[in-house]
Amino acid sequence: MTRALAPDPAPYDALLICSFGGPNQTDDVLPFLRNVTRGKNIPEERLLAVGEHYYHFGGRSPINGQNLALRAAMETELAARGVTLPVLWSNRNWHPYTVDVLRDAVAFGARRILVVVTSAYASYSGSRQYREHLAAAVAELAVPGLELDIVRPFFNEPGFIDANTEAIVEAAGRLPGDGPMHVVYVTHSIPDTMQRASTATGPGYREQHEDVRATIDARLRETVAVPLSSSLAYCSRSGDPRTPWLEPDVSDELTRLHAAGVERVVIAPIGFISDHMEVAFDLDIEALEAASELGMAAVRAGTAGTRPAFVRGLVDLVLERAARARGESAEPVTTGALGAFPDEAPPGSCRMREGEVTGIPVLAGTED
């Protein structure tokens, strides 16, 4: 899908990709996990158990390299459109920390920066927590005139949908055997309380994923030559086991599908924009091992990553938001049934718990 967007990034003088972060070596693992879980009363033994996931890969998360690749791809796409805009990258939980990257950007003259958060979906952990994080960084710097805007959740941006559809079609081509195919769409689980809070001002986290599932299913049925079914499952739950989280877990879903006679499965990580640790360990190791033990033919689809459709879509979002910031008309373009989320989050949106007012400042919805 082509949009008539002017190659003008004004009023923005920098673009920041803000991500979760991950360790680069073995010695980073526990300090990183302590950063992630600070204030959450997670026992040290739980951190040691999660740390084993990283040690399995030499202590290095793939997320940092993938963010560097995404930054390079966006720089290339912007340049191809004649757009001059520095592209920066920062993390919430590890180096390069956002406050340090913003400090450097300010030193080079940046004052109004547009932020792309590397989470496509709206929830506390995927949206509001980043808004809190960015507000804290701006407050710490206390630079007069420094202003950050945030690109809206992009789960239904056409390029994101196109890239994930393409990845699933590719995976279907690698799936052994013939006959019906089932797609297990997978995302990161969140507590039930966070899911309920995500529905306070619009479609919730689960509903956003279900919309993506329905949209991609419709496209697959036009592309894949075998009967198709699908379901949504979750991975990477953590915390107190007595606290309800969204289910089913992907391995439990594979067990259910096997009992129902499903023999061929594509595991599609639509909840992640790149192949980071939850994908590399929870899916590539645990879920595929579960499928193998059940005797199911299973492959894992790729993520949006740096697929051209996804990168084009992100740049479209940047130019679309820049146009609106200039006061021009730039209607959001989406696919699926839910429509575009607003640029500024409405009051009460994406809290950790519905109705809980913490008083923590946020950006992109400061009336909240």
XYZ file of C-alpha atoms in Angstrom:
368
model
C 0.000 0.000 0.000
C 1.434 3.385 -1.047
C 0.744 6.607 0.840
C 1.228 10.080 -0.558
C 3.488 11.326 2.232
C 5.807 14.297 1.868
C 9.471 13.395 2.505
C 9.596 15.983 5.271
C 10.435 14.989 8.870
C 9.823 18.478 10.299
C 9.258 19.393 13.083
C 11.371 16.437 14.221
C 15.134 16.692 14.192
C 15.830 13.100 15.295
C 14.153 9.695 15.373
C 14.684 7.413 18.380
C 14.120 3.650 18.354
C 13.438 2.818 22.011
C 13.623 -0.841 22.978
C 13.662 -3.179 25.956
C 17.360 -3.983 25.984
C 19.339 -7.128 26.614
C 22.750 -8.324 27.823
C 25.753 -8.481 25.522
C 27.845 -10.951 27.543
C 27.625 -13.391 30.441
C 28.605 -10.815 33.078
C 25.717 -8.586 31.960
C 22.964 -11.148 32.487
C 22.136 -10.861 36.191
C 22.609 -7.060 36.359
C 20.293 -6.756 33.360
C 17.652 -9.005 34.927
C 17.855 -7.044 38.186
C 17.212 -3.865 36.208
C 14.186 -5.421 34.549
C 12.675 -6.690 37.797
C 13.598 -3.829 40.144
C 10.777 -3.172 42.604
C 8.855 -6.323 41.650
C 10.031 -8.574 44.514
C 11.224 -11.312 42.160
C 13.303 -13.899 44.081
C 16.961 -14.209 43.163
C 16.480 -17.896 42.358
C 13.953 -16.937 39.688
C 16.480 -14.545 38.140
C 19.072 -17.320 38.125
C 16.615 -19.620 36.347
C 15.811 -17.016 33.689
C 19.501 -16.249 33.361
C 20.034 -19.804 32.117
C 18.059 -18.868 28.990
C 20.696 -16.242 28.205
C 23.644 -18.435 29.185
C 22.365 -20.962 26.641
C 23.264 -18.323 24.027
C 26.569 -17.284 25.560
C 24.987 -14.550 27.677
C 24.179 -12.433 24.643
C 20.640 -11.459 23.715
C 19.984 -11.147 19.983
C 17.822 -8.061 20.545
C 20.652 -5.523 20.455
C 22.003 -6.642 17.106
C 18.498 -6.697 15.697
C 17.835 -3.146 16.840
C 21.046 -2.037 15.163
C 19.895 -3.769 11.978
C 16.492 -2.073 12.212
C 18.130 1.310 12.723
C 20.294 0.766 9.630
C 17.289 -0.374 7.575
C 15.283 2.688 8.583
C 18.205 4.974 7.764
C 18.387 3.380 4.311
C 14.636 3.720 3.708
C 14.593 7.343 4.871
C 17.541 8.172 2.624
C 15.865 6.447 -0.340
C 12.924 8.830 0.109
C 15.185 11.851 0.345
C 14.591 12.287 4.075
C 17.462 13.526 6.224
C 16.786 12.490 9.814
C 19.279 11.053 12.327
C 18.140 7.660 13.654
C 19.092 6.879 17.252
C 18.651 3.763 19.394
C 18.236 3.365 23.148
C 17.052 0.845 25.742
C 14.962 0.886 28.892
C 16.970 -1.764 30.708
C 20.525 -1.880 29.363
C 23.143 0.032 27.444
C 22.696 2.293 25.579
C 20.307 3.761 28.151
C 17.732 6.234 26.899
C 18.830 9.112 29.117
C 22.406 8.815 27.809
C 21.316 8.704 24.167
C 19.037 11.700 24.644
C 21.842 13.604 26.392
C 24.055 13.063 23.343
C 21.224 14.025 20.975
C 20.676 17.263 22.873
C 24.400 18.027 22.723
C 24.144 17.844 18.939
C 21.174 20.203 18.902
C 18.123 17.913 18.872
C 15.109 19.338 20.690
C 12.046 17.621 19.215
C 12.403 13.881 18.810
C 9.958 11.275 17.532
C 10.118 7.889 19.255
C 9.321 4.473 17.799
C 8.810 1.974 20.619
C 9.698 -1.578 19.580
C 6.340 -2.948 20.710
C 3.493 -3.086 18.219
C 0.705 -3.530 20.770
C -0.826 -1.350 23.487
C -0.632 -2.586 27.083
C 1.134 -1.411 30.212
C 4.382 -3.253 29.466
C 4.294 -2.497 25.733
C 3.112 1.105 25.842
C 2.550 2.968 29.096
C 5.741 1.690 30.734
C 7.732 3.171 27.843
C 5.814 6.443 28.235
C 6.800 6.490 31.908
C 10.399 5.651 31.038
C 10.663 8.417 28.443
C 9.051 10.966 30.768
C 11.592 10.072 33.465
C 14.479 10.538 31.011
C 13.209 13.969 29.943
C 12.751 14.993 33.578
C 16.261 13.849 34.490
C 17.815 15.842 31.644
C 15.729 18.954 32.383
C 16.679 20.526 29.048
C 14.491 23.533 28.149
C 12.519 22.874 24.970
C 13.225 19.132 24.796
C 10.059 17.436 23.536
C 9.374 13.793 22.690
C 6.442 12.428 20.699
C 5.707 8.713 20.371
C 4.481 6.814 17.292
C 1.115 5.167 17.951
C 0.798 1.369 18.427
C 1.286 -0.189 14.993
C -0.077 -3.740 15.300
C -2.485 -3.061 12.420
C -0.132 -1.016 10.241
C -0.259 -2.604 6.764
C 3.512 -3.123 6.558
C 3.575 -5.015 9.856
C 0.728 -7.246 8.679
C 2.372 -7.771 5.270
C 5.714 -8.713 6.837
C 4.171 -11.243 9.219
C 2.014 -12.746 6.484
C 5.072 -13.121 4.278
C 6.979 -14.830 7.093
C 4.170 -17.330 7.711
C 3.862 -18.160 3.998
C 7.610 -18.794 3.899
C 7.361 -21.049 6.949
C 4.448 -22.953 5.409
C 6.699 -23.715 2.465
C 9.184 -25.366 4.870
C 6.585 -27.358 6.781
C 7.036 -31.101 6.162
C 4.184 -33.188 4.821
C 0.890 -32.123 3.333
C -2.694 -31.752 4.457
C -4.290 -29.170 6.779
C -2.116 -26.584 8.497
C -2.673 -24.890 11.842
C -1.053 -21.552 12.691
C -0.350 -20.921 16.367
C 0.048 -17.171 16.716
C 2.209 -16.423 19.753
C 2.751 -13.340 21.876
C 4.178 -12.493 25.291
C 1.760 -13.301 28.092
C 0.704 -10.583 30.541
C -1.203 -10.752 33.856
C -4.987 -10.912 33.566
C -5.167 -7.653 35.529
C -3.003 -5.923 32.909
C -5.198 -7.341 30.133
C -8.329 -5.913 31.798
C -6.608 -2.542 32.235
C -5.676 -2.506 28.543
C -9.380 -2.520 27.616
C -10.241 0.632 29.610
C -10.034 3.058 26.687
C -10.082 0.856 23.592
C -9.436 -2.642 22.264
C -7.351 -4.621 24.735
C -4.041 -6.384 24.304
C -5.622 -9.773 23.557
C -8.173 -8.201 21.214
C -5.421 -6.446 19.251
C -3.717 -9.801 18.679
C -6.972 -11.470 17.715
C -7.491 -8.742 15.111
C -4.029 -9.423 13.678
C -4.774 -13.159 13.662
C -8.051 -12.676 11.769
C -6.452 -10.295 9.273
C -3.533 -12.596 8.487
C -5.786 -15.670 8.366
C -7.889 -14.029 5.662
C -4.771 -13.394 3.593
C -3.373 -16.864 4.151
C -6.566 -18.470 2.912
C -5.986 -16.694 -0.389
C -2.359 -17.864 -0.532
C -1.940 -21.257 1.134
C -3.304 -24.200 -0.836
C -4.241 -26.382 2.156
C -7.060 -26.086 4.716
C -6.112 -23.593 7.424
C -7.004 -23.156 11.093
C -5.417 -21.024 13.787
C -5.321 -20.086 17.462
C -3.638 -17.565 19.757
C -1.209 -18.682 22.471
C 1.241 -17.072 24.847
C 4.798 -17.487 26.089
C 7.251 -16.126 28.651
C 4.969 -15.735 31.654
C 6.854 -14.869 34.835
C 6.251 -13.745 38.395
C 4.175 -15.369 41.125
C 2.655 -18.619 39.749
C -0.501 -17.881 41.775
C -1.155 -14.740 39.702
C -3.350 -15.469 36.650
C -1.752 -14.633 33.301
C -3.142 -14.906 29.798
C -3.302 -18.504 28.586
C -2.835 -20.965 26.974
C 0.906 -21.288 27.074
C 2.189 -22.244 23.623
C 3.360 -25.697 24.747
C -0.016 -26.400 26.353
C -1.705 -25.268 23.156
C 0.418 -27.681 21.124
C -0.660 -30.502 23.471
C -4.311 -29.537 22.981
C -3.929 -29.397 19.215
C -2.214 -32.781 19.123
C -5.079 -34.325 21.107
C -7.495 -32.791 18.575
C -5.661 -34.480 15.690
C -3.613 -31.563 14.364
C -0.428 -32.816 12.713
C 1.153 -29.772 11.019
C 1.802 -26.473 12.793
C 3.404 -23.136 12.004
C 4.357 -21.169 15.126
C 4.077 -17.454 14.297
C 5.517 -14.951 16.832
C 3.319 -11.992 15.889
C 3.764 -10.428 19.329
C 7.447 -9.696 18.691
C 8.964 -7.494 16.024
C 12.282 -9.370 16.040
C 13.754 -12.737 17.027
C 14.897 -11.845 20.533
C 15.222 -14.066 23.587
C 11.570 -14.999 24.073
C 11.540 -16.208 20.476
C 14.982 -17.817 20.508
C 14.429 -19.771 23.729
C 10.688 -20.077 24.377
C 9.792 -20.914 20.784
C 12.883 -22.179 18.960
C 13.845 -24.459 21.839
C 10.945 -25.153 24.191
C 7.962 -25.010 21.835
C 9.638 -26.825 18.948
C 10.894 -29.497 21.364
C 7.344 -29.902 22.685
C 6.040 -30.328 19.148
C 8.747 -32.866 18.353
C 7.944 -34.901 21.458
C 4.291 -34.929 20.412
C 5.220 -36.141 16.935
C 3.917 -32.990 15.234
C 5.506 -31.403 12.175
C 6.276 -27.836 13.252
C 8.267 -24.847 12.031
C 8.656 -21.378 13.451
C 7.892 -18.399 11.221
C 10.170 -15.387 11.169
C 9.317 -12.021 12.686
C 8.822 -8.678 10.949
C 12.480 -7.841 11.657
C 13.907 -5.801 8.813
C 11.581 -7.095 6.134
C 11.130 -4.307 3.578
C 7.345 -4.108 4.057
C 7.764 -3.534 7.796
C 10.534 -0.961 7.417
C 8.522 0.935 4.797
C 5.544 0.873 7.142
C 7.554 2.312 10.027
C 8.875 5.114 7.850
C 5.320 5.773 6.641
C 4.299 6.115 10.297
C 7.135 8.568 10.936
C 6.226 10.784 7.978
C 2.514 10.497 8.743
C 3.089 11.640 12.318
C 5.388 14.448 11.196
C 2.687 15.742 8.858
C 0.129 15.802 11.671
C 2.633 17.538 13.948
C 2.907 20.252 11.271
C -0.872 20.630 11.334
C -1.405 18.901 7.989
C -4.027 16.284 7.210
C -2.557 12.780 7.306
C -5.161 10.132 7.961
C -3.796 6.989 9.630
C -3.788 3.921 7.412
C -4.596 0.582 9.026
C -5.803 -2.873 8.121
C -8.124 -5.138 10.093
C -11.217 -4.217 12.064
C -9.969 -2.034 14.907
C -8.751 1.218 13.360
C -5.846 3.406 14.441
C -4.991 4.136 18.045
C -4.587 7.872 18.784
C -1.232 9.650 18.796
C -1.920 10.838 22.336
C -3.075 8.098 24.700
C -6.406 8.905 26.386
C -6.563 9.306 30.177
C -6.626 5.982 32.011
C -5.189 3.951 29.168
C -2.866 0.984 29.595
C -2.445 1.140 33.340
C -0.861 -1.805 35.114
C -4.187 -2.366 36.874
C -7.500 -0.890 35.822
C -8.232 2.344 37.666
C -4.927 2.356 39.560
C -3.487 5.869 39.597
C 0.211 5.792 40.469
C 1.041 9.426 39.850
C 3.982 8.407 37.655
C 4.380 11.017 34.870
C 3.953 9.885 31.262
C 4.505 11.299 27.801
C 2.110 11.145 24.831
C -0.951 11.595 26.963
C 0.083 13.900 29.791
C -3.518 14.605 30.868
C -3.425 11.102 32.290
